[in-house]
Amino acid sequence: MTNPSAAQNQATPDAIPNSWVDRAPDTVKPYLRLMRADRPIGVWLLLIPCWWGLALGNLALANAGSAGGLIALWHGVLFVIGAYVMRAAGCTYNDIVDQDIDAKVERTALRPIPAGAVSVKQAWMLLVALSLIGLVVLLQFNRTAIITGLSALALVAAYPFMKRITYWPQAWLGLTFNWGALVGFAAANGALRPEAFAIYAAGFFWTLSYDTIYAHMDKDDDILIGVKSAALKLGANTKPWIGVFVSIALILFGLAGVLIGASLAFFIGLLPAAAHFFWQWRKLDINDGHKCLTLFKSNRDAGLLLLLAPLCELAARLI
């Protein structure tokens, strides 16, 4: 078994080297690692769909002759806080459920729970604290946004078990991680409209793409311990399917623009994201773990580039 005192000073292989977490006091370092504070990409991937929905919801307000103004900026900040704590809560819950599996996988064996640096009881206490902070953030929004946010709890609770029963846990993650697009739209607009569901569906296929790339890093261990993933299901056919997934994501994002009555500015704003996805697809080598990790992390940029479309439309309407 891993020595807990040594484990608390060791990051997992895919963490950012020499991050601020490495300089934190030893008493809190395991908890920060449990929260994935040294791996911020997950916060971005949870946050960005919230911003998509927020921007699109403000476009819908503009169509109705209203404007979000400073409240939209305040909502954007709330989503930063909410995404950070809820991603941390999700990772903590995932590690509680997966502790036995994580102990058998080289990349995850040093996570705080299987390494013995944090007990399961301590992890549950952290999870409750983080969830309460997330609830306080959610309660700052309108009734529709609050109900929409709370309705995601079943998806979150079921996610860690999906890799045990289906080859498509990445699809379940897509349903879960992009729920913020609906919450963001509802926070801005006070209601859910077809364009909100279009952008949510776009996020689903985006997540299906990037998390399948990520899953190729673990495929050998997954086979060994008997869990499933889209990487194992698609195998050598992964690359063409990644092309299909990102193409559908772009089409659905464009559909959201059509439904909102967007001008040409919206669709021009999609071009940088399309170029980025093409670059990802060209560079993808499913047998190169380092390249898979690099491309997975590049989806922060992909998501922000997709955000350009509604922002360009908002800017065009202000000019």
mmCIF file of C-alpha atoms in Angstrom:
data_model
loop_
_atom_site.group_PDB
_atom_site.id
_atom_site.type_symbol
_atom_site.label_atom_id
_atom_site.label_comp_id
_atom_site.label_asym_id
_atom_site.label_seq_id
_atom_site.Cartn_x
_atom_site.Cartn_y
_atom_site.Cartn_z
ATOM 1 C CA MET A 1 0.000 0.000 0.000
ATOM 2 C CA THR A 2 1.198 3.523 -0.740
ATOM 3 C CA ASN A 3 2.645 5.428 2.228
ATOM 4 C CA PRO A 4 0.114 8.218 3.026
ATOM 5 C CA SER A 5 2.760 10.715 4.068
ATOM 6 C CA ALA A 6 4.604 10.182 0.801
ATOM 7 C CA ALA A 7 1.416 10.161 -1.254
ATOM 8 C CA GLN A 8 0.301 13.575 -0.046
ATOM 9 C CA ASN A 9 3.419 15.052 -1.599
ATOM 10 C CA GLN A 10 2.983 13.333 -4.958
ATOM 11 C CA ALA A 11 0.744 14.554 -7.755
ATOM 12 C CA THR A 12 -0.938 12.252 -10.235
ATOM 13 C CA PRO A 13 0.903 12.030 -13.587
ATOM 14 C CA ASP A 14 -1.560 14.253 -15.463
ATOM 15 C CA ALA A 15 -1.505 17.089 -12.902
ATOM 16 C CA ILE A 16 0.173 20.431 -13.648
ATOM 17 C CA PRO A 17 3.791 20.131 -12.429
ATOM 18 C CA ASN A 18 4.969 22.591 -9.768
ATOM 19 C CA SER A 19 1.510 24.117 -9.350
ATOM 20 C CA TRP A 20 0.453 26.187 -6.339
ATOM 21 C CA VAL A 21 -0.931 22.991 -4.825
ATOM 22 C CA ASP A 22 2.626 21.636 -4.491
ATOM 23 C CA ARG A 23 3.479 24.643 -2.299
ATOM 24 C CA ALA A 24 0.402 24.330 -0.094
ATOM 25 C CA PRO A 25 0.741 23.117 3.537
ATOM 26 C CA ASP A 26 0.929 19.345 3.835
ATOM 27 C CA THR A 27 -2.236 19.286 5.950
ATOM 28 C CA VAL A 28 -4.406 20.644 3.128
ATOM 29 C CA LYS A 29 -2.505 19.345 0.104
ATOM 30 C CA PRO A 30 -4.338 15.966 -0.076
ATOM 31 C CA TYR A 31 -7.711 17.724 -0.011
ATOM 32 C CA LEU A 32 -6.666 20.084 -2.805
ATOM 33 C CA ARG A 33 -5.572 17.075 -4.841
ATOM 34 C CA LEU A 34 -8.866 15.332 -4.090
ATOM 35 C CA MET A 35 -10.585 18.460 -5.466
ATOM 36 C CA ARG A 36 -8.280 18.318 -8.548
ATOM 37 C CA ALA A 37 -7.079 21.856 -7.760
ATOM 38 C CA ASP A 38 -3.858 20.994 -9.595
ATOM 39 C CA ARG A 39 -5.862 20.021 -12.705
ATOM 40 C CA PRO A 40 -7.971 23.080 -13.596
ATOM 41 C CA ILE A 41 -8.992 21.838 -17.056
ATOM 42 C CA GLY A 42 -12.071 20.180 -15.538
ATOM 43 C CA VAL A 43 -13.260 23.498 -14.114
ATOM 44 C CA TRP A 44 -13.001 25.076 -17.564
ATOM 45 C CA LEU A 45 -14.900 22.232 -19.210
ATOM 46 C CA LEU A 46 -17.716 22.569 -16.658
ATOM 47 C CA LEU A 47 -17.729 26.379 -16.688
ATOM 48 C CA ILE A 48 -17.655 27.083 -20.425
ATOM 49 C CA PRO A 49 -21.101 25.593 -21.241
ATOM 50 C CA CYS A 50 -22.537 27.778 -18.435
ATOM 51 C CA TRP A 51 -21.114 30.807 -20.225
ATOM 52 C CA TRP A 52 -22.496 29.562 -23.571
ATOM 53 C CA GLY A 53 -25.983 29.369 -22.068
ATOM 54 C CA LEU A 54 -25.594 32.724 -20.335
ATOM 55 C CA ALA A 55 -24.524 34.438 -23.572
ATOM 56 C CA LEU A 56 -27.288 32.771 -25.584
ATOM 57 C CA GLY A 57 -29.872 33.624 -22.947
ATOM 58 C CA ASN A 58 -28.838 37.261 -23.111
ATOM 59 C CA LEU A 59 -29.254 37.145 -26.890
ATOM 60 C CA ALA A 60 -32.813 35.935 -26.308
ATOM 61 C CA LEU A 61 -33.322 38.874 -23.931
ATOM 62 C CA ALA A 62 -32.028 41.239 -26.596
ATOM 63 C CA ASN A 63 -34.569 39.798 -29.046
ATOM 64 C CA ALA A 64 -37.269 40.660 -26.530
ATOM 65 C CA GLY A 65 -36.017 44.217 -26.185
ATOM 66 C CA SER A 66 -34.312 43.696 -22.830
ATOM 67 C CA ALA A 67 -30.660 43.642 -21.821
ATOM 68 C CA GLY A 68 -28.793 41.711 -19.158
ATOM 69 C CA GLY A 69 -26.286 44.475 -18.380
ATOM 70 C CA LEU A 70 -24.240 44.167 -15.192
ATOM 71 C CA ILE A 71 -26.353 41.267 -13.935
ATOM 72 C CA ALA A 72 -24.953 39.151 -16.776
ATOM 73 C CA LEU A 73 -21.410 39.866 -15.570
ATOM 74 C CA TRP A 74 -22.421 38.983 -12.012
ATOM 75 C CA HIS A 75 -23.930 35.728 -13.235
ATOM 76 C CA GLY A 76 -20.700 34.982 -15.087
ATOM 77 C CA VAL A 77 -18.736 35.353 -11.842
ATOM 78 C CA LEU A 78 -21.213 33.167 -9.940
ATOM 79 C CA PHE A 79 -20.739 30.445 -12.545
ATOM 80 C CA VAL A 80 -16.963 30.588 -12.018
ATOM 81 C CA ILE A 81 -17.430 29.942 -8.295
ATOM 82 C CA GLY A 82 -20.111 27.339 -8.865
ATOM 83 C CA ALA A 83 -18.122 25.451 -11.502
ATOM 84 C CA TYR A 84 -15.042 25.358 -9.267
ATOM 85 C CA VAL A 85 -16.771 23.967 -6.187
ATOM 86 C CA MET A 86 -19.113 21.594 -8.033
ATOM 87 C CA ARG A 87 -16.327 20.155 -10.136
ATOM 88 C CA ALA A 88 -14.377 19.632 -6.891
ATOM 89 C CA ALA A 89 -17.445 18.020 -5.309
ATOM 90 C CA GLY A 90 -17.930 15.783 -8.341
ATOM 91 C CA CYS A 91 -14.311 14.639 -8.282
ATOM 92 C CA THR A 92 -14.520 13.925 -4.559
ATOM 93 C CA TYR A 93 -17.691 11.873 -5.019
ATOM 94 C CA ASN A 94 -16.168 10.060 -8.000
ATOM 95 C CA ASP A 95 -13.080 9.131 -5.956
ATOM 96 C CA ILE A 96 -15.212 7.850 -3.075
ATOM 97 C CA VAL A 97 -17.118 5.565 -5.446
ATOM 98 C CA ASP A 98 -14.035 4.555 -7.466
ATOM 99 C CA GLN A 99 -11.523 4.069 -4.654
ATOM 100 C CA ASP A 100 -11.060 0.323 -5.327
ATOM 101 C CA ILE A 101 -10.710 0.832 -9.085
ATOM 102 C CA ASP A 102 -8.341 3.793 -8.669
ATOM 103 C CA ALA A 103 -6.021 1.682 -6.527
ATOM 104 C CA LYS A 104 -5.515 -0.724 -9.458
ATOM 105 C CA VAL A 105 -4.703 1.923 -12.099
ATOM 106 C CA GLU A 106 -1.207 3.394 -12.318
ATOM 107 C CA ARG A 107 -2.431 6.900 -13.227
ATOM 108 C CA THR A 108 -4.902 7.074 -10.327
ATOM 109 C CA ALA A 109 -3.210 4.996 -7.601
ATOM 110 C CA LEU A 110 -1.740 8.145 -6.060
ATOM 111 C CA ARG A 111 -5.103 9.854 -5.655
ATOM 112 C CA PRO A 112 -5.622 10.753 -1.985
ATOM 113 C CA ILE A 113 -8.225 8.125 -1.057
ATOM 114 C CA PRO A 114 -6.572 4.992 -2.528
ATOM 115 C CA ALA A 115 -3.187 6.294 -1.351
ATOM 116 C CA GLY A 116 -4.519 6.649 2.200
ATOM 117 C CA ALA A 117 -3.853 10.394 2.496
ATOM 118 C CA VAL A 118 -7.593 11.160 2.977
ATOM 119 C CA SER A 119 -10.083 8.840 4.661
ATOM 120 C CA VAL A 120 -13.489 8.121 3.167
ATOM 121 C CA LYS A 121 -15.135 9.902 6.118
ATOM 122 C CA GLN A 122 -13.005 12.994 5.525
ATOM 123 C CA ALA A 123 -13.850 12.880 1.822
ATOM 124 C CA TRP A 124 -17.579 12.784 2.589
ATOM 125 C CA MET A 125 -17.203 15.788 4.913
ATOM 126 C CA LEU A 126 -15.414 17.708 2.155
ATOM 127 C CA LEU A 127 -18.105 16.696 -0.344
ATOM 128 C CA VAL A 128 -20.892 18.016 1.908
ATOM 129 C CA ALA A 129 -19.052 21.320 2.465
ATOM 130 C CA LEU A 130 -18.435 21.842 -1.253
ATOM 131 C CA SER A 131 -22.040 20.938 -2.115
ATOM 132 C CA LEU A 132 -23.363 23.477 0.389
ATOM 133 C CA ILE A 133 -21.241 26.207 -1.190
ATOM 134 C CA GLY A 134 -22.561 25.175 -4.596
ATOM 135 C CA LEU A 135 -26.138 25.348 -3.279
ATOM 136 C CA VAL A 136 -25.572 28.870 -1.939
ATOM 137 C CA VAL A 137 -24.318 29.918 -5.382
ATOM 138 C CA LEU A 138 -27.272 28.277 -7.155
ATOM 139 C CA LEU A 139 -29.757 30.058 -4.876
ATOM 140 C CA GLN A 140 -28.559 33.407 -6.236
ATOM 141 C CA PHE A 141 -30.320 32.668 -9.543
ATOM 142 C CA ASN A 142 -33.992 32.721 -10.506
ATOM 143 C CA ARG A 143 -36.446 29.927 -9.777
ATOM 144 C CA THR A 144 -36.142 28.270 -13.194
ATOM 145 C CA ALA A 145 -32.357 28.192 -12.993
ATOM 146 C CA ILE A 146 -32.467 26.764 -9.460
ATOM 147 C CA ILE A 147 -34.859 23.963 -10.448
ATOM 148 C CA THR A 148 -32.815 23.245 -13.575
ATOM 149 C CA GLY A 149 -29.603 23.073 -11.564
ATOM 150 C CA LEU A 150 -31.027 20.774 -8.905
ATOM 151 C CA SER A 151 -32.432 18.440 -11.561
ATOM 152 C CA ALA A 152 -28.871 17.541 -12.603
ATOM 153 C CA LEU A 153 -28.172 15.770 -9.295
ATOM 154 C CA ALA A 154 -29.410 12.394 -10.573
ATOM 155 C CA LEU A 155 -27.028 12.586 -13.533
ATOM 156 C CA VAL A 156 -24.126 13.469 -11.233
ATOM 157 C CA ALA A 157 -24.933 10.674 -8.780
ATOM 158 C CA ALA A 158 -25.107 8.010 -11.490
ATOM 159 C CA TYR A 159 -22.031 9.014 -13.494
ATOM 160 C CA PRO A 160 -19.285 7.082 -11.609
ATOM 161 C CA PHE A 161 -21.201 3.829 -12.109
ATOM 162 C CA MET A 162 -21.609 4.169 -15.884
ATOM 163 C CA LYS A 163 -18.230 2.716 -16.806
ATOM 164 C CA ARG A 164 -19.271 -0.478 -15.034
ATOM 165 C CA ILE A 165 -22.419 -0.988 -17.116
ATOM 166 C CA THR A 166 -21.932 0.697 -20.514
ATOM 167 C CA TYR A 167 -19.248 1.392 -23.087
ATOM 168 C CA TRP A 168 -20.535 4.969 -23.235
ATOM 169 C CA PRO A 169 -19.740 6.629 -19.886
ATOM 170 C CA GLN A 170 -18.470 9.523 -22.017
ATOM 171 C CA ALA A 171 -22.036 10.061 -23.238
ATOM 172 C CA TRP A 172 -23.295 10.222 -19.652
ATOM 173 C CA LEU A 173 -20.546 12.723 -18.850
ATOM 174 C CA GLY A 174 -21.754 14.765 -21.830
ATOM 175 C CA LEU A 175 -25.267 14.851 -20.389
ATOM 176 C CA THR A 176 -23.883 15.862 -16.985
ATOM 177 C CA PHE A 177 -21.063 18.294 -17.755
ATOM 178 C CA ASN A 178 -23.086 20.419 -20.166
ATOM 179 C CA TRP A 179 -26.122 20.861 -17.933
ATOM 180 C CA GLY A 180 -24.716 24.268 -17.065
ATOM 181 C CA ALA A 181 -25.689 25.452 -20.554
ATOM 182 C CA LEU A 182 -29.336 25.036 -19.551
ATOM 183 C CA VAL A 183 -28.764 26.633 -16.156
ATOM 184 C CA GLY A 184 -26.940 29.562 -17.772
ATOM 185 C CA PHE A 185 -29.701 30.146 -20.290
ATOM 186 C CA ALA A 186 -32.382 29.942 -17.593
ATOM 187 C CA ALA A 187 -30.404 32.315 -15.344
ATOM 188 C CA ALA A 188 -30.350 34.934 -18.103
ATOM 189 C CA ASN A 189 -33.763 34.357 -19.660
ATOM 190 C CA GLY A 190 -35.933 32.985 -16.877
ATOM 191 C CA ALA A 191 -37.128 30.155 -19.152
ATOM 192 C CA LEU A 192 -35.773 27.348 -21.318
ATOM 193 C CA ARG A 193 -36.203 27.676 -25.086
ATOM 194 C CA PRO A 194 -35.285 25.402 -28.041
ATOM 195 C CA GLU A 195 -31.979 27.196 -28.639
ATOM 196 C CA ALA A 196 -30.901 26.324 -25.093
ATOM 197 C CA PHE A 197 -31.415 22.623 -25.800
ATOM 198 C CA ALA A 198 -29.578 22.957 -29.129
ATOM 199 C CA ILE A 199 -26.500 24.360 -27.423
ATOM 200 C CA TYR A 200 -26.782 21.701 -24.696
ATOM 201 C CA ALA A 201 -26.816 19.014 -27.377
ATOM 202 C CA ALA A 202 -23.792 20.645 -29.030
ATOM 203 C CA GLY A 203 -21.965 20.391 -25.718
ATOM 204 C CA PHE A 204 -22.934 16.737 -25.419
ATOM 205 C CA PHE A 205 -21.142 15.861 -28.670
ATOM 206 C CA TRP A 206 -18.195 18.094 -27.757
ATOM 207 C CA THR A 207 -17.767 16.181 -24.479
ATOM 208 C CA LEU A 208 -18.188 12.866 -26.272
ATOM 209 C CA SER A 209 -15.240 13.903 -28.432
ATOM 210 C CA TYR A 210 -12.816 15.176 -25.799
ATOM 211 C CA ASP A 211 -13.551 12.526 -23.179
ATOM 212 C CA THR A 212 -13.151 9.713 -25.698
ATOM 213 C CA ILE A 213 -9.715 11.148 -26.511
ATOM 214 C CA TYR A 214 -8.970 11.225 -22.776
ATOM 215 C CA ALA A 215 -10.181 7.633 -22.331
ATOM 216 C CA HIS A 216 -7.502 6.384 -24.717
ATOM 217 C CA MET A 217 -4.947 7.209 -22.023
ATOM 218 C CA ASP A 218 -6.516 4.581 -19.735
ATOM 219 C CA LYS A 219 -7.568 1.898 -22.203
ATOM 220 C CA ASP A 220 -4.924 -0.669 -21.185
ATOM 221 C CA ASP A 221 -5.801 -0.328 -17.503
ATOM 222 C CA ASP A 222 -9.519 -0.367 -18.314
ATOM 223 C CA ILE A 223 -9.135 -3.706 -20.077
ATOM 224 C CA LEU A 224 -7.140 -5.072 -17.150
ATOM 225 C CA ILE A 225 -9.684 -4.134 -14.472
ATOM 226 C CA GLY A 226 -12.775 -4.753 -16.603
ATOM 227 C CA VAL A 227 -14.366 -1.317 -16.957
ATOM 228 C CA LYS A 228 -15.776 0.097 -20.176
ATOM 229 C CA SER A 229 -15.239 3.236 -22.247
ATOM 230 C CA ALA A 230 -15.949 4.689 -25.675
ATOM 231 C CA ALA A 231 -12.227 4.343 -26.406
ATOM 232 C CA LEU A 232 -12.549 0.576 -26.092
ATOM 233 C CA LYS A 233 -15.809 0.489 -28.025
ATOM 234 C CA LEU A 234 -14.555 2.560 -30.965
ATOM 235 C CA GLY A 235 -10.972 1.297 -30.940
ATOM 236 C CA ALA A 236 -9.179 1.954 -34.223
ATOM 237 C CA ASN A 237 -12.278 3.730 -35.555
ATOM 238 C CA THR A 238 -11.981 6.469 -32.946
ATOM 239 C CA LYS A 239 -10.474 9.120 -35.206
ATOM 240 C CA PRO A 240 -13.251 9.186 -37.830
ATOM 241 C CA TRP A 241 -15.852 9.166 -35.055
ATOM 242 C CA ILE A 242 -14.162 12.121 -33.364
ATOM 243 C CA GLY A 243 -14.598 13.947 -36.662
ATOM 244 C CA VAL A 244 -18.295 13.060 -36.650
ATOM 245 C CA PHE A 245 -18.777 14.172 -33.035
ATOM 246 C CA VAL A 246 -17.186 17.609 -33.456
ATOM 247 C CA SER A 247 -18.975 18.155 -36.763
ATOM 248 C CA ILE A 248 -22.334 17.492 -35.108
ATOM 249 C CA ALA A 249 -21.354 19.806 -32.235
ATOM 250 C CA LEU A 250 -20.646 22.634 -34.690
ATOM 251 C CA ILE A 251 -23.889 22.010 -36.598
ATOM 252 C CA LEU A 252 -25.923 22.086 -33.384
ATOM 253 C CA PHE A 253 -24.173 25.260 -32.258
ATOM 254 C CA GLY A 254 -25.091 26.764 -35.604
ATOM 255 C CA LEU A 255 -28.676 25.561 -35.139
ATOM 256 C CA ALA A 256 -28.788 27.444 -31.833
ATOM 257 C CA GLY A 257 -27.797 30.547 -33.788
ATOM 258 C CA VAL A 258 -30.567 29.963 -36.319
ATOM 259 C CA LEU A 259 -33.144 29.464 -33.561
ATOM 260 C CA ILE A 260 -32.091 32.676 -31.834
ATOM 261 C CA GLY A 261 -32.310 34.593 -35.113
ATOM 262 C CA ALA A 262 -28.592 35.337 -35.215
ATOM 263 C CA SER A 263 -26.915 37.382 -37.928
ATOM 264 C CA LEU A 264 -23.877 36.452 -39.998
ATOM 265 C CA ALA A 265 -21.654 37.569 -37.097
ATOM 266 C CA PHE A 266 -22.656 34.486 -35.096
ATOM 267 C CA PHE A 267 -21.649 32.067 -37.851
ATOM 268 C CA ILE A 268 -18.403 33.885 -38.629
ATOM 269 C CA GLY A 269 -17.668 33.562 -34.911
ATOM 270 C CA LEU A 270 -17.886 29.762 -35.257
ATOM 271 C CA LEU A 271 -15.042 29.575 -37.794
ATOM 272 C CA PRO A 272 -12.113 29.724 -35.310
ATOM 273 C CA ALA A 273 -13.648 26.850 -33.321
ATOM 274 C CA ALA A 274 -14.101 24.833 -36.519
ATOM 275 C CA ALA A 275 -10.446 25.425 -37.404
ATOM 276 C CA HIS A 276 -9.366 24.353 -33.914
ATOM 277 C CA PHE A 277 -11.380 21.133 -34.089
ATOM 278 C CA PHE A 278 -9.827 20.342 -37.468
ATOM 279 C CA TRP A 279 -6.382 20.878 -35.940
ATOM 280 C CA GLN A 280 -7.280 18.498 -33.074
ATOM 281 C CA TRP A 281 -8.481 15.871 -35.508
ATOM 282 C CA ARG A 282 -5.338 16.110 -37.658
ATOM 283 C CA LYS A 283 -3.044 15.801 -34.623
ATOM 284 C CA LEU A 284 -4.890 12.946 -32.908
ATOM 285 C CA ASP A 285 -2.934 9.727 -32.379
ATOM 286 C CA ILE A 286 -4.906 7.417 -30.108
ATOM 287 C CA ASN A 287 -1.774 5.391 -29.296
ATOM 288 C CA ASP A 288 0.173 8.402 -28.022
ATOM 289 C CA GLY A 289 -0.932 9.081 -24.436
ATOM 290 C CA HIS A 290 0.935 12.373 -24.158
ATOM 291 C CA LYS A 291 -0.647 13.690 -27.345
ATOM 292 C CA CYS A 292 -4.103 12.552 -26.180
ATOM 293 C CA LEU A 293 -3.631 14.494 -22.938
ATOM 294 C CA THR A 294 -2.456 17.590 -24.817
ATOM 295 C CA LEU A 295 -5.436 17.481 -27.181
ATOM 296 C CA PHE A 296 -7.840 16.853 -24.312
ATOM 297 C CA LYS A 297 -6.535 19.925 -22.476
ATOM 298 C CA SER A 298 -6.771 21.993 -25.665
ATOM 299 C CA ASN A 299 -10.549 21.748 -25.362
ATOM 300 C CA ARG A 300 -10.480 24.672 -22.972
ATOM 301 C CA ASP A 301 -9.493 26.732 -26.011
ATOM 302 C CA ALA A 302 -12.072 24.954 -28.182
ATOM 303 C CA GLY A 303 -14.860 25.778 -25.741
ATOM 304 C CA LEU A 304 -13.825 29.415 -25.448
ATOM 305 C CA LEU A 305 -13.656 29.680 -29.228
ATOM 306 C CA LEU A 306 -17.231 28.377 -29.435
ATOM 307 C CA LEU A 307 -18.187 31.124 -26.986
ATOM 308 C CA LEU A 308 -17.026 33.627 -29.603
ATOM 309 C CA ALA A 309 -20.144 32.962 -31.695
ATOM 310 C CA PRO A 310 -22.751 34.360 -29.265
ATOM 311 C CA LEU A 311 -20.321 37.065 -28.113
ATOM 312 C CA CYS A 312 -19.793 38.205 -31.720
ATOM 313 C CA GLU A 313 -23.559 38.331 -32.151
ATOM 314 C CA LEU A 314 -23.972 40.370 -28.957
ATOM 315 C CA ALA A 315 -21.243 42.749 -30.115
ATOM 316 C CA ALA A 316 -22.859 43.099 -33.559
ATOM 317 C CA ARG A 317 -26.163 44.067 -31.954
ATOM 318 C CA LEU A 318 -24.465 46.740 -29.847
ATOM 319 C CA ILE A 319 -22.742 48.370 -32.811
#
